[in-house]
Coordinates of C-alpha atoms and ligand atoms in Angstrom, one line a residue:
M3 CA -90.7 -30.0 -74.2
K4 CA -90.5 -26.3 -75.0
R5 CA -88.9 -24.1 -72.3
L6 CA -91.3 -21.1 -72.9
D7 CA -95.0 -20.9 -73.6
V8 CA -94.9 -17.4 -75.1
V9 CA -92.2 -15.1 -76.5
V10 CA -93.3 -11.5 -76.6
I11 CA -91.6 -9.1 -79.1
G12 CA -92.2 -5.5 -78.5
E13 CA -91.8 -2.1 -76.9
L14 CA -90.3 -1.3 -73.6
N15 CA -90.9 2.1 -72.0
I16 CA -91.5 3.7 -68.7
D17 CA -94.5 5.8 -67.7
L18 CA -94.2 8.9 -65.6
V19 CA -97.8 9.8 -64.6
L20 CA -98.6 13.2 -63.1
W21 CA -102.1 13.5 -61.6
G22 CA -104.3 16.5 -61.1
V23 CA -102.3 18.8 -63.4
P24 CA -103.2 22.1 -64.9
L25 CA -102.4 22.6 -68.6
P26 CA -98.7 23.3 -69.0
E27 CA -97.6 26.7 -70.3
Y28 CA -94.2 27.7 -71.6
E29 CA -92.1 29.8 -69.2
K30 CA -94.3 28.8 -66.2
E31 CA -94.1 26.2 -63.5
K32 CA -97.2 24.4 -62.4
L33 CA -97.8 21.8 -59.7
A34 CA -99.3 18.3 -60.0
E35 CA -101.2 16.8 -57.0
D36 CA -99.6 13.3 -57.3
M37 CA -97.2 11.3 -59.4
R38 CA -96.3 7.6 -60.2
F39 CA -93.4 6.0 -62.0
T40 CA -94.3 2.7 -63.6
M41 CA -93.7 0.2 -66.3
G42 CA -95.5 1.3 -69.5
S43 CA -95.8 -0.2 -73.0
S44 CA -98.4 -2.6 -74.3
S45 CA -96.0 -5.5 -74.9
A46 CA -94.2 -5.3 -71.5
I47 CA -97.6 -5.1 -69.7
T48 CA -98.9 -8.2 -71.5
A49 CA -95.7 -10.1 -70.8
H50 CA -95.6 -9.1 -67.1
N51 CA -99.2 -10.1 -66.6
L52 CA -98.9 -13.4 -68.5
A53 CA -96.0 -14.3 -66.2
A54 CA -98.1 -13.3 -63.2
L55 CA -100.8 -15.7 -64.3
G56 CA -98.2 -18.5 -64.4
T57 CA -97.4 -18.6 -68.2
R58 CA -93.7 -19.1 -69.0
V59 CA -92.7 -15.9 -70.9
G60 CA -89.6 -14.6 -72.7
F61 CA -89.2 -11.0 -73.9
I62 CA -87.4 -9.7 -77.0
G63 CA -87.1 -5.9 -77.2
K64 CA -84.6 -3.0 -77.0
I65 CA -83.5 -0.6 -74.3
G66 CA -80.7 1.9 -73.7
A67 CA -77.9 1.4 -71.3
D68 CA -79.6 3.6 -68.7
T69 CA -81.7 3.7 -65.5
F70 CA -85.1 3.4 -67.2
G71 CA -83.9 0.3 -69.1
D72 CA -82.6 -1.2 -65.8
F73 CA -86.0 -0.5 -64.3
M74 CA -87.9 -2.3 -67.1
V75 CA -85.7 -5.3 -66.9
K76 CA -86.0 -5.4 -63.1
E77 CA -89.9 -5.2 -63.2
L78 CA -90.2 -7.9 -65.9
S79 CA -87.7 -10.2 -64.1
R80 CA -89.5 -9.8 -60.8
A81 CA -92.7 -11.1 -62.4
G82 CA -90.7 -14.1 -63.8
V83 CA -90.2 -13.0 -67.4
D84 CA -87.0 -14.3 -69.1
T85 CA -85.3 -11.0 -70.2
S86 CA -82.3 -12.6 -71.9
G87 CA -83.7 -11.5 -75.3
I88 CA -83.7 -7.8 -74.4
V89 CA -81.0 -6.0 -76.3
R90 CA -79.2 -3.1 -74.6
D91 CA -77.9 -0.5 -77.1
E92 CA -75.6 2.2 -75.7
R93 CA -76.3 4.5 -78.7
V94 CA -80.0 5.0 -77.7
K95 CA -82.1 5.9 -74.7
T96 CA -84.9 3.8 -73.3
G97 CA -88.3 5.2 -74.3
A98 CA -90.5 7.2 -71.9
T99 CA -94.0 8.5 -71.8
V100 CA -95.1 11.4 -69.7
V101 CA -98.8 11.1 -68.8
L102 CA -100.7 14.2 -67.7
A103 CA -103.8 12.8 -66.0
N104 CA -106.9 14.6 -65.0
P105 CA -109.3 11.6 -64.7
P106 CA -111.1 10.6 -66.8
K107 CA -108.9 12.5 -69.3
K108 CA -105.2 12.1 -70.0
A109 CA -102.7 13.5 -72.4
L110 CA -99.7 11.4 -73.4
L111 CA -96.3 12.5 -74.6
T112 CA -93.9 9.8 -75.8
Y113 CA -90.2 9.7 -76.7
L114 CA -89.8 6.5 -78.6
G115 CA -86.0 6.1 -78.0
A116 CA -84.8 2.5 -78.2
M117 CA -88.3 1.3 -79.3
A118 CA -87.8 3.0 -82.6
Y119 CA -84.6 1.0 -83.3
L120 CA -85.7 -2.6 -82.6
S121 CA -85.3 -4.5 -85.8
I122 CA -85.6 -8.0 -87.2
D123 CA -81.8 -8.3 -86.8
D124 CA -82.2 -8.0 -83.0
I125 CA -84.3 -11.1 -82.7
N126 CA -82.6 -14.0 -81.0
W127 CA -84.2 -16.9 -82.9
D128 CA -82.9 -19.5 -80.4
I129 CA -85.3 -17.9 -77.9
V130 CA -88.2 -17.9 -80.4
A131 CA -87.5 -21.6 -81.0
Q132 CA -87.9 -22.3 -77.3
A133 CA -91.5 -21.0 -77.3
R134 CA -94.9 -22.3 -78.4
H135 CA -96.4 -18.9 -79.3
L136 CA -95.2 -15.5 -80.4
H137 CA -97.1 -12.3 -79.4
L138 CA -96.2 -8.8 -80.8
G139 CA -97.6 -5.6 -79.3
G140 CA -97.3 -1.9 -80.2
F141 CA -96.9 -2.4 -83.9
F142 CA -97.1 1.3 -84.8
L143 CA -94.6 2.5 -82.2
Q144 CA -91.8 0.4 -83.7
P145 CA -90.9 1.9 -87.1
S146 CA -87.8 -0.3 -87.6
I147 CA -89.6 -3.6 -87.3
R148 CA -93.2 -3.1 -88.4
N149 CA -92.4 -3.6 -92.0
D150 CA -90.8 -7.0 -91.2
V151 CA -93.5 -8.3 -88.8
A152 CA -95.0 -10.4 -91.7
R153 CA -91.5 -12.0 -92.2
V154 CA -91.0 -12.5 -88.4
F155 CA -94.5 -14.2 -88.1
A156 CA -94.0 -16.3 -91.2
R157 CA -90.7 -17.6 -89.8
A158 CA -92.1 -18.2 -86.4
R159 CA -95.0 -20.2 -88.0
E160 CA -92.4 -22.3 -89.9
M161 CA -90.8 -23.0 -86.6
G162 CA -94.1 -24.3 -85.3
L163 CA -95.3 -21.3 -83.2
T164 CA -98.7 -19.7 -83.4
T165 CA -98.8 -15.9 -83.6
S166 CA -100.8 -13.1 -82.1
L167 CA -100.9 -9.3 -82.7
D168 CA -102.2 -6.3 -80.8
T169 CA -101.3 -3.1 -82.8
N170 CA -102.8 -0.6 -80.4
W171 CA -103.5 2.9 -81.8
D172 CA -101.7 4.2 -84.9
P173 CA -100.5 7.8 -84.0
E174 CA -100.4 8.6 -87.7
E175 CA -103.8 7.1 -88.3
Q176 CA -102.7 5.5 -91.5
W177 CA -103.2 1.7 -90.6
G178 CA -100.7 0.9 -93.3
E179 CA -100.2 -1.9 -95.9
D180 CA -97.5 -3.5 -93.7
L181 CA -100.1 -4.2 -91.1
L182 CA -102.3 -6.0 -93.7
R183 CA -99.3 -8.1 -94.7
A184 CA -98.6 -9.0 -91.1
L185 CA -102.2 -10.1 -90.7
E186 CA -101.7 -12.7 -93.3
F187 CA -99.4 -14.5 -90.9
T188 CA -101.4 -13.8 -87.7
D189 CA -103.4 -16.5 -85.9
I190 CA -105.0 -14.3 -83.3
F191 CA -105.7 -10.6 -83.8
L192 CA -106.6 -8.5 -80.7
P193 CA -107.6 -4.9 -81.6
N194 CA -110.0 -2.7 -79.7
E195 CA -113.3 -1.5 -81.3
E196 CA -112.0 1.8 -82.7
E197 CA -108.8 0.2 -84.0
A198 CA -110.7 -2.7 -85.6
M199 CA -113.1 -0.4 -87.5
R200 CA -110.2 1.8 -88.8
I201 CA -108.1 -1.2 -89.9
A202 CA -111.0 -2.9 -91.6
R203 CA -112.3 0.4 -93.0
A204 CA -115.7 -0.5 -91.5
G205 CA -118.5 1.6 -90.1
T206 CA -119.5 -0.8 -87.4
V207 CA -117.8 -3.3 -85.1
K208 CA -119.9 -6.1 -86.6
E209 CA -118.7 -5.3 -90.1
A210 CA -115.1 -5.0 -88.8
L211 CA -115.3 -8.4 -87.2
E212 CA -116.6 -10.0 -90.5
R213 CA -113.9 -8.3 -92.7
L214 CA -111.0 -9.1 -90.3
G215 CA -112.4 -12.6 -89.8
E216 CA -111.9 -13.2 -93.5
R217 CA -108.2 -12.5 -93.1
V218 CA -107.3 -13.9 -89.7
P219 CA -108.3 -17.3 -88.2
V220 CA -109.2 -15.8 -84.8
V221 CA -110.3 -12.1 -84.3
V222 CA -111.0 -10.8 -80.8
I223 CA -112.4 -7.2 -80.6
K224 CA -112.1 -5.6 -77.2
Q225 CA -115.0 -3.4 -76.3
G226 CA -114.1 -1.7 -73.0
A227 CA -116.8 -1.9 -70.3
K228 CA -119.0 -3.9 -72.6
G229 CA -116.7 -6.9 -73.0
A230 CA -115.3 -8.5 -76.1
T231 CA -116.4 -10.3 -79.3
L232 CA -114.6 -13.2 -81.0
R233 CA -114.9 -14.7 -84.4
A234 CA -113.1 -18.0 -85.1
G235 CA -114.1 -19.3 -88.5
N236 CA -117.9 -19.6 -88.4
V237 CA -118.0 -19.3 -84.6
R238 CA -119.0 -15.9 -83.2
I239 CA -119.1 -15.3 -79.5
F240 CA -119.8 -12.2 -77.4
G241 CA -118.3 -12.3 -73.9
P242 CA -119.7 -9.7 -71.5
A243 CA -117.4 -7.6 -69.2
F244 CA -117.3 -8.2 -65.5
Q245 CA -118.7 -5.5 -63.3
V246 CA -116.2 -3.5 -61.5
T247 CA -115.7 0.1 -60.3
P248 CA -112.8 1.3 -62.4
V249 CA -109.9 3.0 -60.7
E250 CA -107.8 3.5 -63.9
T251 CA -108.1 1.8 -67.3
T252 CA -104.4 1.9 -68.5
G253 CA -103.4 -1.5 -69.7
A254 CA -106.9 -3.1 -69.7
G255 CA -106.4 -4.3 -73.3
D256 CA -102.9 -5.6 -72.6
S257 CA -104.2 -7.5 -69.5
F258 CA -107.1 -8.9 -71.6
N259 CA -104.5 -10.2 -74.0
A260 CA -102.6 -11.8 -71.1
G261 CA -105.7 -13.6 -69.9
F262 CA -106.9 -14.6 -73.3
L263 CA -103.5 -16.0 -74.4
H264 CA -103.0 -17.7 -71.0
S265 CA -106.2 -19.7 -71.5
Y266 CA -105.5 -20.3 -75.2
L267 CA -102.1 -21.9 -74.4
K268 CA -103.8 -24.1 -71.8
G269 CA -105.9 -25.4 -74.7
E270 CA -109.2 -23.9 -73.3
P271 CA -112.2 -23.4 -75.7
W272 CA -112.8 -20.0 -77.1
D273 CA -115.6 -19.0 -74.7
E274 CA -113.3 -19.7 -71.8
C275 CA -110.5 -17.7 -73.4
L276 CA -112.9 -14.8 -73.8
R277 CA -114.2 -15.1 -70.2
F278 CA -110.7 -15.2 -68.7
G279 CA -109.6 -12.3 -71.0
N280 CA -112.5 -10.2 -69.7
L281 CA -111.7 -11.2 -66.1
C282 CA -108.1 -10.1 -66.5
G283 CA -109.2 -6.8 -68.2
A284 CA -111.6 -6.1 -65.3
V285 CA -108.9 -6.9 -62.7
A286 CA -106.5 -4.5 -64.4
V287 CA -108.9 -1.5 -64.1
T288 CA -109.3 -2.0 -60.4
A289 CA -105.7 -0.8 -59.7
L290 CA -103.4 2.0 -60.9
G291 CA -101.1 1.3 -63.9
G292 CA -101.2 -1.6 -66.3
T293 CA -99.5 -4.1 -63.9
G294 CA -100.6 -2.7 -60.5
A295 CA -103.3 -5.4 -60.0
F296 CA -100.9 -8.2 -61.1
A297 CA -97.8 -7.3 -59.1
D298 CA -98.6 -9.5 -56.1
K299 CA -99.9 -13.0 -56.8
E300 CA -101.9 -13.3 -53.5
Q301 CA -103.6 -9.9 -54.2
L302 CA -104.3 -10.9 -57.8
K303 CA -106.1 -14.0 -56.6
A304 CA -108.1 -12.0 -54.1
R305 CA -109.1 -9.4 -56.7
M306 CA -110.3 -12.2 -59.1
E307 CA -112.3 -13.9 -56.4
S308 CA -113.9 -10.6 -55.3
I309 CA -115.0 -9.9 -58.9
L310 CA -116.3 -13.4 -59.5
G311 CA -118.2 -13.3 -56.2
K312 CA -120.1 -10.2 -57.5
R313 CA -121.5 -11.8 -60.5
Ligands
ATP11 N1 -114.8 -0.4 -67.1 C1 -114.5 -1.7 -67.3 N2 -115.1 -2.6 -66.6 C2 -114.9 -3.9 -66.8 N3 -114.0 -4.4 -67.7 C3 -113.4 -3.6 -68.4 C4 -113.6 -2.1 -68.3 N4 -112.8 -1.5 -69.2 C5 -112.1 -2.5 -69.9 N5 -112.5 -3.7 -69.4 C6 -112.0 -5.0 -69.9 O1 -110.7 -4.9 -70.5 C7 -110.8 -5.2 -71.9 C8 -110.0 -4.4 -72.7 O2 -110.4 -3.0 -72.6 P1 -110.4 -2.0 -73.9 O3 -111.4 -2.4 -74.8 O4 -110.5 -0.6 -73.3 O5 -109.0 -2.3 -74.5 P2 -107.9 -1.3 -75.1 O6 -108.6 -0.1 -75.7 O7 -107.1 -2.1 -76.0 O8 -107.1 -0.9 -73.8 P3 -105.6 -0.3 -73.7 O9 -105.8 1.1 -73.3 O10 -104.9 -1.1 -72.7 O11 -104.9 -0.4 -75.1 C9 -112.3 -5.2 -72.2 O12 -112.6 -6.1 -73.3 C10 -112.9 -5.6 -70.9 O13 -112.8 -7.1 -70.8
MG12 MG1 -105.1 -1.7 -76.7

């Protein structure tokens, strides 16, 4: 039997969130009303929340030999993620995002650091061999590996793994050729509405679903407070969102991925994968940060029950 259900390859960075902030100006000091220091990055949030749900997860990524890197490893380990595939490189610094939040608006400033240097050569294939499924997040934030994702996925498939991809937003808005190549070896593609339309060069979500569905066996388009739509071959299913009062939406998509993949790896049918993805997305928006609602297993259960009770 395989030791891991999922191996996640992806970005690792911390988030420093400053709340209630005026616009910064050069040569001036201004005050924020509140702050929070948390784990950021799509891949790390998905891995953390998968582990919180009881999935056996390993992580492959890159950090610097610094305090932020230590923090990321500690947070992932605490959730039960196997961090032995994380490469520590003394020549680089762990990535960081400063979030200036004035809800519902926020501005993000990211220093990619180590994330920019993760390459195909950093992958420990023994760890990949121990998993049933490979997920990659944050495609566009990883310039040294994005061009090789097609090769990584092809090799993983040869080793018997299935693959999934969540690109998230492309800061350059190019949605390049390397992504289209990666999609040829992707089993489950998990974009949000806006990303899906850009990648498919489509004017509507429906059109994007059809176009992407011709390339990838399973396409799941996340649609925020509306829910999500799936196409698997000729099957098309819309899963409505659960009703919650959102506190903060960071990591909703990454948490949806965790719920969807957790159900998929249990062998559940597509409608159940969608339902559980939507439930985890809804749970995520009820707390601060991408992992806030998943940090404590008892509280996670209580949050899920409270949402299910409302339906
Ligand atoms: N306000 C909300 N109420 C209920 N569920 C929500 C809400 N917002 C998001 N979700 C759930 O989370 C899922 C993912 O959200 P969204 O479509 O915003 O993903 P995303 O844009 O990829 O997010 P991220 O910012 O994490 O990348 C949705 O499909 C839905 O299930
Ligand atoms: Mg997303």
